[in-house]
Short mmCIF file of C-alpha atoms and ligand atoms in Angstrom, two decimals:
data_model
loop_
_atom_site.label_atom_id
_atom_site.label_comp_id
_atom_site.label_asym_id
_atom_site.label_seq_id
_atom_site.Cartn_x
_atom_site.Cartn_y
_atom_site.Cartn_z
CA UNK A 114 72.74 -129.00 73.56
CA UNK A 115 69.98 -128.36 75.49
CA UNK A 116 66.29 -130.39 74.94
CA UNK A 117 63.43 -128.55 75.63
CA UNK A 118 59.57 -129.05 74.95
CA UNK A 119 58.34 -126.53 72.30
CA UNK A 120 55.04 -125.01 71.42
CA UNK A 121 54.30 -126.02 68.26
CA UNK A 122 50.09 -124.95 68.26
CA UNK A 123 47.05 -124.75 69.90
CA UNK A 124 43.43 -125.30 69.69
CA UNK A 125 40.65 -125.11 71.34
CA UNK A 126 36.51 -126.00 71.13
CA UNK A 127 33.07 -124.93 72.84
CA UNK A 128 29.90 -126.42 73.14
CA UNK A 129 27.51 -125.03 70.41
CA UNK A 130 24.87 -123.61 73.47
CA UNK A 131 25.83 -120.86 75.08
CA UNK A 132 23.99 -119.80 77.62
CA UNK A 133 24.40 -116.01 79.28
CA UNK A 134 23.75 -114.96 83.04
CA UNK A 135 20.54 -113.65 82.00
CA UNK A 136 19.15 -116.97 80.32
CA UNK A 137 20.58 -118.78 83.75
CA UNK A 138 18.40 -116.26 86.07
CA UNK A 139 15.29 -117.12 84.15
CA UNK A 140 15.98 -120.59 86.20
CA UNK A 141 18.26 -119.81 88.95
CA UNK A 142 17.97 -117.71 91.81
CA UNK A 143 20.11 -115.42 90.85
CA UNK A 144 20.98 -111.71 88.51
CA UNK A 145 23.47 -110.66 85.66
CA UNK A 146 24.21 -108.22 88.38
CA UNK A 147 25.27 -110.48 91.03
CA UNK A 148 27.37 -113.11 88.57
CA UNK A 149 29.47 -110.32 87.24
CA UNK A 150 30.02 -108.33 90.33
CA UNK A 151 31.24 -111.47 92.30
CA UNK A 152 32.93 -113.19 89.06
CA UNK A 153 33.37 -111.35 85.92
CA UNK A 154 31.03 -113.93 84.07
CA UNK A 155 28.73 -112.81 81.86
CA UNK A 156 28.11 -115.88 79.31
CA UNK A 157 29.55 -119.92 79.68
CA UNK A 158 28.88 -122.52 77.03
CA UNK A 159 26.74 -125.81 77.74
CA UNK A 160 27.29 -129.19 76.25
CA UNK A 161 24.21 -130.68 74.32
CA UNK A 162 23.45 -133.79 73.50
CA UNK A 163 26.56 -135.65 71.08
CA UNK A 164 28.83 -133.29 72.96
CA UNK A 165 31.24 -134.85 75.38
CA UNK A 166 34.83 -134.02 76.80
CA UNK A 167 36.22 -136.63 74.62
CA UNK A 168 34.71 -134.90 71.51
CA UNK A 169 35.07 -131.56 72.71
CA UNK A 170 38.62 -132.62 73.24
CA UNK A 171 39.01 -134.01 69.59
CA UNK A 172 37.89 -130.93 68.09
CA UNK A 173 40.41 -128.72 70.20
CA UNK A 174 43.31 -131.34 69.42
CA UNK A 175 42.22 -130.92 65.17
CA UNK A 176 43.05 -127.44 65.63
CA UNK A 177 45.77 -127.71 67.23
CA UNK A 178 47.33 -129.83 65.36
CA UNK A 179 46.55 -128.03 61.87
CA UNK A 180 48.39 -124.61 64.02
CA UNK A 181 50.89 -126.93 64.62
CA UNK A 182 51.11 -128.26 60.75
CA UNK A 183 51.05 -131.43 61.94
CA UNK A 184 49.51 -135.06 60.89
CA UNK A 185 47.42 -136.97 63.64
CA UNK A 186 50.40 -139.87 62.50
CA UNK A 187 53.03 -137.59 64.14
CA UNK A 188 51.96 -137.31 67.96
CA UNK A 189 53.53 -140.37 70.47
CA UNK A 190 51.89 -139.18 73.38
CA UNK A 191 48.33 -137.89 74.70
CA UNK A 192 47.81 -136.69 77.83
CA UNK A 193 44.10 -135.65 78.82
CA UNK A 194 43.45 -133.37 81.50
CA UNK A 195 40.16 -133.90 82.77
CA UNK A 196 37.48 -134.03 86.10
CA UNK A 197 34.71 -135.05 83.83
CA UNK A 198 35.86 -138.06 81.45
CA UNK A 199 33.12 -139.85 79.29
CA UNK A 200 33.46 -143.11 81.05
CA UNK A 201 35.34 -143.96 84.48
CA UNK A 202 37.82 -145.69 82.15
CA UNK A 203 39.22 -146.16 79.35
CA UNK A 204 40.83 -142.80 79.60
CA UNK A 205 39.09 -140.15 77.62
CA UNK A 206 42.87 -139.72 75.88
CA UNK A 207 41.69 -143.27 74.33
CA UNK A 208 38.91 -142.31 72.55
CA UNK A 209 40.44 -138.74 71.22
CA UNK A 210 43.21 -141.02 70.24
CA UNK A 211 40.96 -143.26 68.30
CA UNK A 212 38.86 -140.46 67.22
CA UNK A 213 42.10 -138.66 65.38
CA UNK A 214 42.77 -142.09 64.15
CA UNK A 215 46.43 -143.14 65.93
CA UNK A 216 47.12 -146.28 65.84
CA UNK A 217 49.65 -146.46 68.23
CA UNK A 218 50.82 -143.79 70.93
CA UNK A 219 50.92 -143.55 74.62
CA UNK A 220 47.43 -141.81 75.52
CA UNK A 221 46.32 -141.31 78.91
CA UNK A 222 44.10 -138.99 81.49
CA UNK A 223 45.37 -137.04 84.72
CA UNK A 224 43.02 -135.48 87.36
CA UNK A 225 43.91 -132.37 88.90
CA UNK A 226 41.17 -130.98 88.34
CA UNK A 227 41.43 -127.10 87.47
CA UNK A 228 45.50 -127.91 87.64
CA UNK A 229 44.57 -130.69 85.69
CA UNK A 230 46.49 -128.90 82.36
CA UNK A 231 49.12 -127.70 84.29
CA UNK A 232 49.87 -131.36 85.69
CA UNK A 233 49.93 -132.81 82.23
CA UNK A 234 51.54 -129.88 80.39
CA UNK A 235 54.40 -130.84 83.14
CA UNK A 236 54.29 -134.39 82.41
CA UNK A 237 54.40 -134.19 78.73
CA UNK A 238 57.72 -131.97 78.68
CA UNK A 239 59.12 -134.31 81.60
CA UNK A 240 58.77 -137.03 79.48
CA UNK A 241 59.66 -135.02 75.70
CA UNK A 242 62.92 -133.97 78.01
CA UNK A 243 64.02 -137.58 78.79
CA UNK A 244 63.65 -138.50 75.20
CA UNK A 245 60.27 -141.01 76.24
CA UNK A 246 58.31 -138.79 73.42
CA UNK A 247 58.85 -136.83 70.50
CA UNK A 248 55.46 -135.13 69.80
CA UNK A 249 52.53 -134.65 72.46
CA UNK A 250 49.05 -133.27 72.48
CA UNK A 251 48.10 -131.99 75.77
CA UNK A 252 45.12 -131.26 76.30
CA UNK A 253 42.36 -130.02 79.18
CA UNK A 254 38.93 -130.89 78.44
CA UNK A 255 35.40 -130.90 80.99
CA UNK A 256 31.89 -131.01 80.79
CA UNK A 257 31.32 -129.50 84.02
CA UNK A 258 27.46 -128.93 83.28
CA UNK A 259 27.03 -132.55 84.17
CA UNK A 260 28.40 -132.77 87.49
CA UNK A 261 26.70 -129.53 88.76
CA UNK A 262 23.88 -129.32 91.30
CA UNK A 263 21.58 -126.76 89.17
CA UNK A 264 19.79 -126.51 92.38
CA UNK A 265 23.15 -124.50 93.93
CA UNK A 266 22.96 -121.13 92.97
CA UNK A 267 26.51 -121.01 94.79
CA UNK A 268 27.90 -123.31 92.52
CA UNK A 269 26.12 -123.73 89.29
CA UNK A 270 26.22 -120.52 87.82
CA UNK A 271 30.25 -120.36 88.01
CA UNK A 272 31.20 -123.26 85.64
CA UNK A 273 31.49 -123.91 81.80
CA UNK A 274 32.16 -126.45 79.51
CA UNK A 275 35.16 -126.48 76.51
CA UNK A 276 38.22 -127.89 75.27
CA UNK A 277 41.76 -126.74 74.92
CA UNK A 278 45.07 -128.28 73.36
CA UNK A 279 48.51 -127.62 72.59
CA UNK A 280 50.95 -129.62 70.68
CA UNK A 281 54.63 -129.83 72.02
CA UNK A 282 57.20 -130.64 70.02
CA UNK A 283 60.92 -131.68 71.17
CA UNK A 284 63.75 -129.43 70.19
CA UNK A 285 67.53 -128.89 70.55
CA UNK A 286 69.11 -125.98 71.00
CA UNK A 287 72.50 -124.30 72.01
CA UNK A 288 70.90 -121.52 74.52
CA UNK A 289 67.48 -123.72 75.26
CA UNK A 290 66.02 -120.13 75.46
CA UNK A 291 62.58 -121.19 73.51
CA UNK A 292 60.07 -123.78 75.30
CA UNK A 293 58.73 -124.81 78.47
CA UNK A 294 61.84 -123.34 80.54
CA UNK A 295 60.31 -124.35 84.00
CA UNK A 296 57.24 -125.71 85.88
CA UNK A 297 56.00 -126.15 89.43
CA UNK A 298 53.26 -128.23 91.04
CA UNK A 299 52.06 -128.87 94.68
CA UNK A 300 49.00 -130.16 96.18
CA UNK A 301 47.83 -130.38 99.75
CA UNK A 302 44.74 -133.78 99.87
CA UNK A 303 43.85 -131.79 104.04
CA UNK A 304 41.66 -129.68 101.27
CA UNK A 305 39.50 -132.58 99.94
CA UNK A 306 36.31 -130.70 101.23
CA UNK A 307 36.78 -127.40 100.40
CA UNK A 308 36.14 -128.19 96.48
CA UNK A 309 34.90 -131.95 95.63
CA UNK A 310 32.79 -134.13 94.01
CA UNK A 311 29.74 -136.12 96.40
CA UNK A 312 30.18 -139.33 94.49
CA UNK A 313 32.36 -141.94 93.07
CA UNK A 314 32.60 -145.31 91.98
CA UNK A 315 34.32 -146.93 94.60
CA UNK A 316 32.35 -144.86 97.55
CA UNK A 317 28.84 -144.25 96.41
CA UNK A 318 29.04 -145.89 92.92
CA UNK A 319 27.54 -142.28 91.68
CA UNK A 320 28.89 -139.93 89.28
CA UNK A 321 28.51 -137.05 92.21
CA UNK A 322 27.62 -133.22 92.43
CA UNK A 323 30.43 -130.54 92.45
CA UNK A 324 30.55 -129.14 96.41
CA UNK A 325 31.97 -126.12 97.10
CA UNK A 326 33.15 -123.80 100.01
CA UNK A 327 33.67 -120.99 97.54
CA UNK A 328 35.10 -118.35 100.21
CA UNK A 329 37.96 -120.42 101.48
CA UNK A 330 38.77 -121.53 97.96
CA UNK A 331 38.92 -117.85 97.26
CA UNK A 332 41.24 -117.57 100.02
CA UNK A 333 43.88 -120.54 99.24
CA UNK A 334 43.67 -119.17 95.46
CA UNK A 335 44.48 -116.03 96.33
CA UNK A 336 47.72 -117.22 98.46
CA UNK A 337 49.09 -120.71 96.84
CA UNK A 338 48.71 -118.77 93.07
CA UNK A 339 51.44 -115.68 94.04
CA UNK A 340 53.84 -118.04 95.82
CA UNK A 341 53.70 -120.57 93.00
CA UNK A 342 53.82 -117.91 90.77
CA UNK A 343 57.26 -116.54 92.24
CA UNK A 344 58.51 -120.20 92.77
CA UNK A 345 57.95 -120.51 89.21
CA UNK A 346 59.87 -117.62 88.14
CA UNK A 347 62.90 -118.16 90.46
CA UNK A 348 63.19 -121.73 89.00
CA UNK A 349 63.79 -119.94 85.09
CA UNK A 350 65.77 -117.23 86.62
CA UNK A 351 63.36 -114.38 85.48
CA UNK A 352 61.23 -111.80 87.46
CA UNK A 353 57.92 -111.21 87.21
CA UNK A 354 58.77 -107.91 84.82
CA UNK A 355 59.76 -110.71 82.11
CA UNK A 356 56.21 -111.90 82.13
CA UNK A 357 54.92 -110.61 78.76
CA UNK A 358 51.47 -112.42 78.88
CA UNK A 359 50.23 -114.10 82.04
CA UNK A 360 47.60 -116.90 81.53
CA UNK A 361 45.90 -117.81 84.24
CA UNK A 362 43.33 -120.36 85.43
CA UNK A 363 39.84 -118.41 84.55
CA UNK A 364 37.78 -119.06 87.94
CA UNK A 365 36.81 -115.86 88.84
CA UNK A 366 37.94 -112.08 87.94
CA UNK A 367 38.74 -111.43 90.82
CA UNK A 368 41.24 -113.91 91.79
CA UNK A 369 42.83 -112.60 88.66
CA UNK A 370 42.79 -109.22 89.68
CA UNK A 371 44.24 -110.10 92.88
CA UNK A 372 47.27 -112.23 91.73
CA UNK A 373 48.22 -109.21 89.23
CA UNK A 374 48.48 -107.40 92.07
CA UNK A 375 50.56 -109.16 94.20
CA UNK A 376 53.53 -109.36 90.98
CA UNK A 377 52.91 -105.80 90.26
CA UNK A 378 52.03 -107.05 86.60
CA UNK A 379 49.95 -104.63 84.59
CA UNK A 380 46.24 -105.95 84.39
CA UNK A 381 46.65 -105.52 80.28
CA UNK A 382 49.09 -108.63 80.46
CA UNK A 383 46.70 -110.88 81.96
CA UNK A 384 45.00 -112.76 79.25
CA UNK A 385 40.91 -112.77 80.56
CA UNK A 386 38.27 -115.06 79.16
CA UNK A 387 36.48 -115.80 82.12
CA UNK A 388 33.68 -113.47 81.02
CA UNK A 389 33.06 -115.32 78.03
CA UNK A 390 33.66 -119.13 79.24
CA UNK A 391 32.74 -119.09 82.98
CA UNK A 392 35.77 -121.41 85.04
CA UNK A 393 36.19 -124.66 82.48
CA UNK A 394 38.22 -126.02 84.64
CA UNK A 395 41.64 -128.32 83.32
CA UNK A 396 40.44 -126.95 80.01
CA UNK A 397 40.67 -123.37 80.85
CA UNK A 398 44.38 -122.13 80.94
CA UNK A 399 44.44 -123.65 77.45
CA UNK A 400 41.11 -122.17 75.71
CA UNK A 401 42.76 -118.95 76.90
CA UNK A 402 45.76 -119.44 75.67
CA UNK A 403 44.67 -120.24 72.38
CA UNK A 404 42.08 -117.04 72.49
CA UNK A 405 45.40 -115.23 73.09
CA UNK A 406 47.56 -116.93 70.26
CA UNK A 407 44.77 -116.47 67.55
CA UNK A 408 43.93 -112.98 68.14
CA UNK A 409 47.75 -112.03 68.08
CA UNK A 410 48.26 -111.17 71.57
CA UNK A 411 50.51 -113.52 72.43
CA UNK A 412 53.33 -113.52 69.72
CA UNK A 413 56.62 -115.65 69.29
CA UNK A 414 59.29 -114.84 71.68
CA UNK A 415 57.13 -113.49 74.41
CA UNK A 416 57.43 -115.19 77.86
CA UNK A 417 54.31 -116.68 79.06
CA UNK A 418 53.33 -117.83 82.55
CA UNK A 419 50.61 -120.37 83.31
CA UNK A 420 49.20 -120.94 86.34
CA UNK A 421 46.34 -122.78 87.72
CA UNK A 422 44.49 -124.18 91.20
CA UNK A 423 41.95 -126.10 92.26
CA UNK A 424 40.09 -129.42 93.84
CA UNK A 425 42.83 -131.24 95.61
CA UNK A 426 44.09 -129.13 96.76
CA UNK A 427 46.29 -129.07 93.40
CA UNK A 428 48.20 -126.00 92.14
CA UNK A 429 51.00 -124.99 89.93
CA UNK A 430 52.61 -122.83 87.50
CA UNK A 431 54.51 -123.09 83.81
CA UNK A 432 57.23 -120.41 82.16
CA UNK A 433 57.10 -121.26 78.82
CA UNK A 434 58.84 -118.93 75.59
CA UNK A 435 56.67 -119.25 73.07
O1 LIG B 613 38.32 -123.50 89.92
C1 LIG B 613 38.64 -123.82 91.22
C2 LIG B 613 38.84 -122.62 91.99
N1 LIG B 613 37.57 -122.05 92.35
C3 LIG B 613 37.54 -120.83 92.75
O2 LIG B 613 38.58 -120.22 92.74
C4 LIG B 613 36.28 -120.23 93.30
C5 LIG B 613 36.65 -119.31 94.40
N2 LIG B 613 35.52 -118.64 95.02
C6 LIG B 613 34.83 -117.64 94.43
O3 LIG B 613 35.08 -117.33 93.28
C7 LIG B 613 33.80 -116.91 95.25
O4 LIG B 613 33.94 -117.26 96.59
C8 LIG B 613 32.34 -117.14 94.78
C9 LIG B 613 32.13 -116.46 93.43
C10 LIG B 613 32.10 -118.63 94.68
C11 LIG B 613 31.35 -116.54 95.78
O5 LIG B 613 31.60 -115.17 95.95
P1 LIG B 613 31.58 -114.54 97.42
O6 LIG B 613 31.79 -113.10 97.26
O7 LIG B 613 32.57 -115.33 98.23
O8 LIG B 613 30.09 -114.79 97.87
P2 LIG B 613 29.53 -115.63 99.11
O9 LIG B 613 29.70 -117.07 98.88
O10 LIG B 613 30.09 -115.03 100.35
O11 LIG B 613 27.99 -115.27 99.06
C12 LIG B 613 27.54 -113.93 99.28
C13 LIG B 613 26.04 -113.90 99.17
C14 LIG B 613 25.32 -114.96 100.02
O12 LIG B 613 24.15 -114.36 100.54
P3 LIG B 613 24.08 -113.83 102.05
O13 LIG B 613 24.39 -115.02 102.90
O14 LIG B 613 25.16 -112.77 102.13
O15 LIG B 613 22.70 -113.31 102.17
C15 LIG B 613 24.95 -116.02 99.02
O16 LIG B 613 23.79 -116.72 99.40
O17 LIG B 613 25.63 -114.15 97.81
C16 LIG B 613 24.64 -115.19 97.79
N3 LIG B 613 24.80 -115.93 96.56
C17 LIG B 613 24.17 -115.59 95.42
N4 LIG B 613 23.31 -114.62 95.12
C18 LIG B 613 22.87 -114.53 93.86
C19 LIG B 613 25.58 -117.02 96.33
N5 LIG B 613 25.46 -117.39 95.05
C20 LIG B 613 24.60 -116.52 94.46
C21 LIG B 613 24.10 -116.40 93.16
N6 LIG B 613 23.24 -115.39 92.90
N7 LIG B 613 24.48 -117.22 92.16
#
């Protein structure tokens, strides 16, 4: 018998503001014109006040859980992605935890960044595999409004805030054909300041502005997303013709465009919400992916890829039968 992690629902949550390019030019230096010729963004959603990643990430984890038909009782194991948590610690996965009223389960945060669902998506079914958990909510969750420099045009006008979750669910079966058939992570720290944060508790005892040099970003996207993406694929024995639904990290249209292009995959499989929710960072391969369940794209049996990259550098990919 083979054990493999299985999809069981997914959720997601935005901020109640959202704001479009148009609203953001009336106090940035910038144009509709410009965001969505260099991007593909036209509107992003802003936290307000009550609104946090730990209750953004709540709200997602509800839904997914009632897709999932599921009690709060059942999960063993949370694992927040997130760049942005309310406090330095305890883990935002504490306080959703608490907040969906678990007494007991293993619940904690990992920082990738953008890869940040990616790396815990790959923890949870490493640790549903080995029998360590039965049920997990994984989940990517930022408030990225807060760490931006409004006064970077570069910068500020690329980023959203939101929530996404999935539950995962162990199964056995005799073909292991359904599930999270393979994933693949790298990161490479020489990047630290191509994409980072100015502050820290332990350096400047700051929470820190997001820096970016978005060009080479663009560049290492661009490259480590294809190869990770064919790593992937290799590792379930498929080729990227299997791919019924890719589901990428949302940072800019273009990088989509470009890494459909490089597996020859038709741009009408490539699930696209960066228009609507700007880059959300960790919390952006699953918003889409739950746009893309609930509007009955993405149906059971279809292969799904997921792939993300960012701060780190951190990247990585997910083939996953739904
Ligand atoms: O999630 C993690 C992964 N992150 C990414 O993947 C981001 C990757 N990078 C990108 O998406 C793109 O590099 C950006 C969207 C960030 C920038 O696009 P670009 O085509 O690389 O533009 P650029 O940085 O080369 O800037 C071109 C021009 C500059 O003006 P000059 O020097 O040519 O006169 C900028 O000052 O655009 C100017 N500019 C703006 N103009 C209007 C930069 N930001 C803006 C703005 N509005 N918001």
């Amino acid at each position: 018998m083979i054990r493999r992690s299985i999809l069981l629902g997914t959720g997601s949550a935005l901020p109640v503001r959202a704001v479009s390019n148009a609203e953001l030019a009336q106090t940035v230096d910038t144009s509709d014109e410009w965001i969505v010729e260099r991007t593909g963004i036209r509107n992003r959603h802003i936290a307000g006040d009550g609104e946090t990643t730990a209750t953004l990430a709540t709200q997602a984890a509800q839904e997914a859980l009632a897709a999932a038909g599921l009690a709060a009782q059942d999960i063993d194991l949370i694992i927040l992605a997130t760049a942005t948590p309310d406090q330095t610690f305890p883990a935002a996965a504490t306080k959703v935890q608490a907040a969906l009223g678990i007494d007991d389960c293993v619940a904690f945060d990992v920082a990738a960044v953008c890869s940040g669902f990616l790396y815990a998506l790959t923890v949870a079914d490493s640790m549903i595999r080995s029998g360590a958990a039965q049920r997990a909510l994984v989940i990517g969750s930022e408030t990225f409004s807060r760490i931006l420099d409004w006064d970077d045009r570069a910068t500020c006008v690329l980023f959203g805030d939101g929530a996404g979750a999935v539950v995962l669910g162990a199964q056995e079966s005799e073909d292991g054909q359904r599930g999270i058939l393979a994933a693949k992570l790298h990161a490479d720290g020489r990047h630290n300041q191509l994409l980072y944060v100015d502050g820290g508790p332990s350096t400047t005892q700051t929470v820190g502005k997001l820096r970016m040099k978005g060009q080479e970003v663009f560049r290492h996207a661009v490259v480590n997303l294809a190869s990770v993406l064919r790593e992937v694929m290799e590792l379930a024995k498929l080729t990227p013709a299997d791919i019924d639904w890719l589901v990428p990290h949302q940072a800019n249209a273009r990088i989509l465009d470009a890494t459909a292009r490089k597996l020859k995959l038709s741009p009408d499989r490539v699930v696209v919400t960066v228009d609507r929710h700007a880059n959300t960072s960790a919390a952006s391969v699953p918003l889409a992916l739950d746009v893309a369940m609930r509007d009955g794209r993405i149906k059971p049996g279809d292969l799904v890829v997921l792939e993300a990259m960012g701060g780190g550098f951190t990247w990585g990919a997910c083939v996953l039968r739904v």
